[in-house]
PDB file of C-alpha atoms in Angstrom:
ATOM      1  CA  MET A   1      88.084  28.878  98.568  1.00  0.00           C
ATOM      2  CA  VAL A   2      87.115  31.527  96.125  1.00  0.00           C
ATOM      3  CA  GLY A   3      85.571  34.757  96.909  1.00  0.00           C
ATOM      4  CA  ALA A   4      83.773  36.288  94.126  1.00  0.00           C
ATOM      5  CA  GLY A   5      85.579  39.864  93.854  1.00  0.00           C
ATOM      6  CA  GLY A   6      83.520  43.005  94.042  1.00  0.00           C
ATOM      7  CA  ALA A   7      81.549  44.634  96.012  1.00  0.00           C
ATOM      8  CA  GLY A   8      79.215  41.487  96.136  1.00  0.00           C
ATOM      9  CA  GLY A   9      82.326  39.027  97.526  1.00  0.00           C
ATOM     10  CA  ALA A  10      79.687  37.260  99.591  1.00  0.00           C
ATOM     11  CA  CYS A  11      80.216  33.983  97.753  1.00  0.00           C
ATOM     12  CA  ARG A  12      81.950  30.853  97.961  1.00  0.00           C
ATOM     13  CA  PHE A  13      83.652  28.717  95.458  1.00  0.00           C
ATOM     14  CA  GLY A  14      85.754  25.796  95.442  1.00  0.00           C
ATOM     15  CA  PHE A  15      88.078  25.130  92.718  1.00  0.00           C
ATOM     16  CA  SER A  16      89.824  21.898  91.698  1.00  0.00           C
ATOM     17  CA  GLY A  17      93.272  21.378  89.300  1.00  0.00           C
ATOM     18  CA  ALA A  18      94.400  24.148  86.776  1.00  0.00           C
ATOM     19  CA  ALA A  19      90.577  25.973  87.917  1.00  0.00           C
ATOM     20  CA  GLY A  20      92.949  27.320  90.047  1.00  0.00           C
ATOM     21  CA  SER A  21      94.475  29.119  88.318  1.00  0.00           C
ATOM     22  CA  ALA A  22      91.338  29.980  86.238  1.00  0.00           C
ATOM     23  CA  ALA A  23      89.646  31.999  88.993  1.00  0.00           C
ATOM     24  CA  THR A  24      92.585  35.468  89.066  1.00  0.00           C
ATOM     25  CA  ALA A  25      91.082  35.296  84.949  1.00  0.00           C
ATOM     26  CA  CYS A  26      87.881  35.780  86.381  1.00  0.00           C
ATOM     27  CA  GLY A  27      88.007  37.816  87.782  1.00  0.00           C
ATOM     28  CA  PHE A  28      88.244  35.721  91.419  1.00  0.00           C
ATOM     29  CA  ARG A  29      90.033  36.555  94.656  1.00  0.00           C
ATOM     30  CA  VAL A  30      91.326  33.094  96.126  1.00  0.00           C
ATOM     31  CA  SER A  31      91.874  32.940  99.197  1.00  0.00           C
ATOM     32  CA  GLY A  32      92.744  30.499 100.604  1.00  0.00           C
ATOM     33  CA  ALA A  33      93.964  26.454 100.033  1.00  0.00           C
ATOM     34  CA  ASN A  34      91.457  23.562 101.070  1.00  0.00           C
ATOM     35  CA  ALA A  35      91.097  19.902 100.657  1.00  0.00           C
ATOM     36  CA  ALA A  36      88.652  18.611  97.890  1.00  0.00           C
ATOM     37  CA  GLY A  37      86.368  17.733 100.591  1.00  0.00           C
ATOM     38  CA  SER A  38      86.324  20.438 102.987  1.00  0.00           C
ATOM     39  CA  ALA A  39      86.342  22.894 100.004  1.00  0.00           C
ATOM     40  CA  ALA A  40      83.391  21.587  97.931  1.00  0.00           C
ATOM     41  CA  ALA A  41      81.327  21.329 101.890  1.00  0.00           C
ATOM     42  CA  GLY A  42      82.409  25.143 102.421  1.00  0.00           C
ATOM     43  CA  ALA A  43      81.656  26.344  99.252  1.00  0.00           C
ATOM     44  CA  ASP A  44      78.244  27.726  97.121  1.00  0.00           C
ATOM     45  CA  ALA A  45      79.943  26.428  93.636  1.00  0.00           C
ATOM     46  CA  VAL A  46      82.167  24.394  92.807  1.00  0.00           C
ATOM     47  CA  VAL A  47      84.027  24.695  89.610  1.00  0.00           C
ATOM     48  CA  CYS A  48      86.491  21.795  88.428  1.00  0.00           C
ATOM     49  CA  GLY A  49      87.306  19.696  84.804  1.00  0.00           C
ATOM     50  CA  GLY A  50      84.565  17.263  86.223  1.00  0.00           C
ATOM     51  CA  GLY A  51      86.494  13.902  87.399  1.00  0.00           C
ATOM     52  CA  HIS A  52      84.575  11.531  89.338  1.00  0.00           C
ATOM     53  CA  GLY A  53      86.064  12.110  92.681  1.00  0.00           C
ATOM     54  CA  MET A  54      85.785  16.403  92.436  1.00  0.00           C
ATOM     55  CA  LEU A  55      82.200  16.408  91.068  1.00  0.00           C
ATOM     56  CA  THR A  56      81.493  13.332  94.013  1.00  0.00           C
ATOM     57  CA  LYS A  57      82.803  15.650  96.445  1.00  0.00           C
ATOM     58  CA  ALA A  58      81.183  18.614  95.031  1.00  0.00           C
ATOM     59  CA  LEU A  59      77.391  16.615  94.616  1.00  0.00           C
ATOM     60  CA  THR A  60      77.081  14.816  97.762  1.00  0.00           C
ATOM     61  CA  ALA A  61      77.951  17.890  99.007  1.00  0.00           C
ATOM     62  CA  GLY A  62      74.983  19.431  97.262  1.00  0.00           C
ATOM     63  CA  LYS A  63      76.430  22.345  95.547  1.00  0.00           C
ATOM     64  CA  PRO A  64      76.083  22.895  91.906  1.00  0.00           C
ATOM     65  CA  VAL A  65      79.659  22.454  89.875  1.00  0.00           C
ATOM     66  CA  VAL A  66      80.287  24.315  86.082  1.00  0.00           C
ATOM     67  CA  VAL A  67      82.256  21.735  84.045  1.00  0.00           C
ATOM     68  CA  VAL A  68      85.521  22.278  82.376  1.00  0.00           C
ATOM     69  CA  PRO A  69      85.933  18.488  80.878  1.00  0.00           C
ATOM     70  CA  GLY A  70      89.677  18.242  80.269  1.00  0.00           C
ATOM     71  CA  GLY A  71      89.834  14.651  78.618  1.00  0.00           C
ATOM     72  CA  GLY A  72      89.097  10.900  79.115  1.00  0.00           C
ATOM     73  CA  ASP A  73      85.880  10.184  80.773  1.00  0.00           C
ATOM     74  CA  GLN A  74      85.446  14.166  82.047  1.00  0.00           C
ATOM     75  CA  TRP A  75      82.862  14.574  79.325  1.00  0.00           C
ATOM     76  CA  GLU A  76      80.496  12.250  79.244  1.00  0.00           C
ATOM     77  CA  LEU A  77      80.572  13.480  83.427  1.00  0.00           C
ATOM     78  CA  ALA A  78      79.923  16.540  82.830  1.00  0.00           C
ATOM     79  CA  ASN A  79      76.778  15.098  80.526  1.00  0.00           C
ATOM     80  CA  ARG A  80      75.769  13.816  83.073  1.00  0.00           C
ATOM     81  CA  VAL A  81      76.253  17.203  85.264  1.00  0.00           C
ATOM     82  CA  ALA A  82      74.666  19.155  82.792  1.00  0.00           C
ATOM     83  CA  ARG A  83      71.910  16.626  81.988  1.00  0.00           C
ATOM     84  CA  GLN A  84      70.922  16.358  85.708  1.00  0.00           C
ATOM     85  CA  GLY A  85      70.680  19.708  86.268  1.00  0.00           C
ATOM     86  CA  SER A  86      73.529  19.960  89.165  1.00  0.00           C
ATOM     87  CA  GLY A  87      74.980  22.050  86.673  1.00  0.00           C
ATOM     88  CA  VAL A  88      76.673  23.566  83.616  1.00  0.00           C
ATOM     89  CA  LEU A  89      79.642  22.112  80.862  1.00  0.00           C
ATOM     90  CA  VAL A  90      81.587  25.101  80.290  1.00  0.00           C
ATOM     91  CA  ARG A  91      83.816  25.196  76.998  1.00  0.00           C
ATOM     92  CA  PRO A  92      86.004  26.446  75.216  1.00  0.00           C
ATOM     93  CA  ALA A  93      87.077  27.332  78.755  1.00  0.00           C
ATOM     94  CA  THR A  94      88.048  30.710  77.916  1.00  0.00           C
ATOM     95  CA  ALA A  95      87.428  33.422  81.199  1.00  0.00           C
ATOM     96  CA  ASP A  96      84.281  35.012  79.891  1.00  0.00           C
ATOM     97  CA  ALA A  97      82.628  31.767  80.120  1.00  0.00           C
ATOM     98  CA  ILE A  98      83.478  30.329  83.096  1.00  0.00           C
ATOM     99  CA  ARG A  99      81.793  33.804  84.927  1.00  0.00           C
ATOM    100  CA  ASP A 100      78.835  33.137  83.127  1.00  0.00           C
ATOM    101  CA  GLY A 101      78.687  29.746  84.495  1.00  0.00           C
ATOM    102  CA  VAL A 102      79.329  30.494  87.806  1.00  0.00           C
ATOM    103  CA  ARG A 103      76.562  33.222  87.684  1.00  0.00           C
ATOM    104  CA  ARG A 104      74.918  31.117  86.223  1.00  0.00           C
ATOM    105  CA  VAL A 105      74.658  28.243  88.946  1.00  0.00           C
ATOM    106  CA  LEU A 106      74.372  30.925  91.529  1.00  0.00           C
ATOM    107  CA  ASP A 107      71.693  33.246  89.483  1.00  0.00           C
ATOM    108  CA  ASP A 108      69.418  30.158  88.848  1.00  0.00           C
ATOM    109  CA  PRO A 109      68.243  27.449  92.574  1.00  0.00           C
ATOM    110  CA  SER A 110      67.626  25.087  90.579  1.00  0.00           C
ATOM    111  CA  TYR A 111      70.964  24.589  90.180  1.00  0.00           C
ATOM    112  CA  ALA A 112      71.251  24.246  93.500  1.00  0.00           C
ATOM    113  CA  ARG A 113      68.204  22.016  94.587  1.00  0.00           C
ATOM    114  CA  ALA A 114      69.750  19.239  91.538  1.00  0.00           C
ATOM    115  CA  ALA A 115      72.896  19.587  93.212  1.00  0.00           C
ATOM    116  CA  ARG A 116      71.440  19.056  97.308  1.00  0.00           C
ATOM    117  CA  SER A 117      68.580  16.234  95.336  1.00  0.00           C
ATOM    118  CA  ALA A 118      71.585  14.308  93.914  1.00  0.00           C
ATOM    119  CA  ALA A 119      73.165  14.119  97.736  1.00  0.00           C
ATOM    120  CA  ASP A 120      70.366  13.268  98.580  1.00  0.00           C
ATOM    121  CA  GLY A 121      70.400  10.222  96.659  1.00  0.00           C
ATOM    122  CA  ALA A 122      73.578   9.386  97.182  1.00  0.00           C
ATOM    123  CA  HIS A 123      72.762   7.436  99.936  1.00  0.00           C
ATOM    124  CA  ARG A 124      70.114   5.224  97.913  1.00  0.00           C
ATOM    125  CA  VAL A 125      73.718   3.855  95.655  1.00  0.00           C
ATOM    126  CA  ALA A 126      75.014   0.913  96.147  1.00  0.00           C
ATOM    127  CA  ASP A 127      79.107  -0.733  96.644  1.00  0.00           C
ATOM    128  CA  PRO A 128      78.797  -1.755  94.307  1.00  0.00           C
ATOM    129  CA  VAL A 129      82.288  -4.409  96.183  1.00  0.00           C
ATOM    130  CA  LEU A 130      79.605  -5.634  98.757  1.00  0.00           C
ATOM    131  CA  VAL A 131      76.714  -6.495  95.909  1.00  0.00           C
ATOM    132  CA  CYS A 132      79.863  -8.808  93.911  1.00  0.00           C
ATOM    133  CA  GLU A 133      80.334  -9.938  97.438  1.00  0.00           C
ATOM    134  CA  ALA A 134      76.422 -11.218  97.735  1.00  0.00           C
ATOM    135  CA  TYR A 135      76.294 -12.549  94.567  1.00  0.00           C
ATOM    136  CA  ARG A 136      79.602 -15.087  95.247  1.00  0.00           C
TER     137      ARG A 136
END
């Protein structure tokens, strides 16, 4: 979990992968390490690279995300998050850009609303394995 530094200090963030080491550079202090799902559930926002697993954990927990995509499908997933409105895509990955992204998702309640909407709709997504088995 990561809390905002400074006077406020009340916000909790989940950082995954290399984003955790960027937390210090952005003026956040790391106050402990948790499994990704626990970190997302207890966070006000999540900063991650945009991998499917962490995005799933963050959005099913209804948390807005700041996505710093690396390679592969992370760019497409980051763009989908931005289009859906539940987070922002940050590139280049500078301390200022990440800090601004975090402030943006926390200051604008539409990001949290969109993330909660994604969480509310997640139960309606059919398991592809079950769909395929039904049509055997």
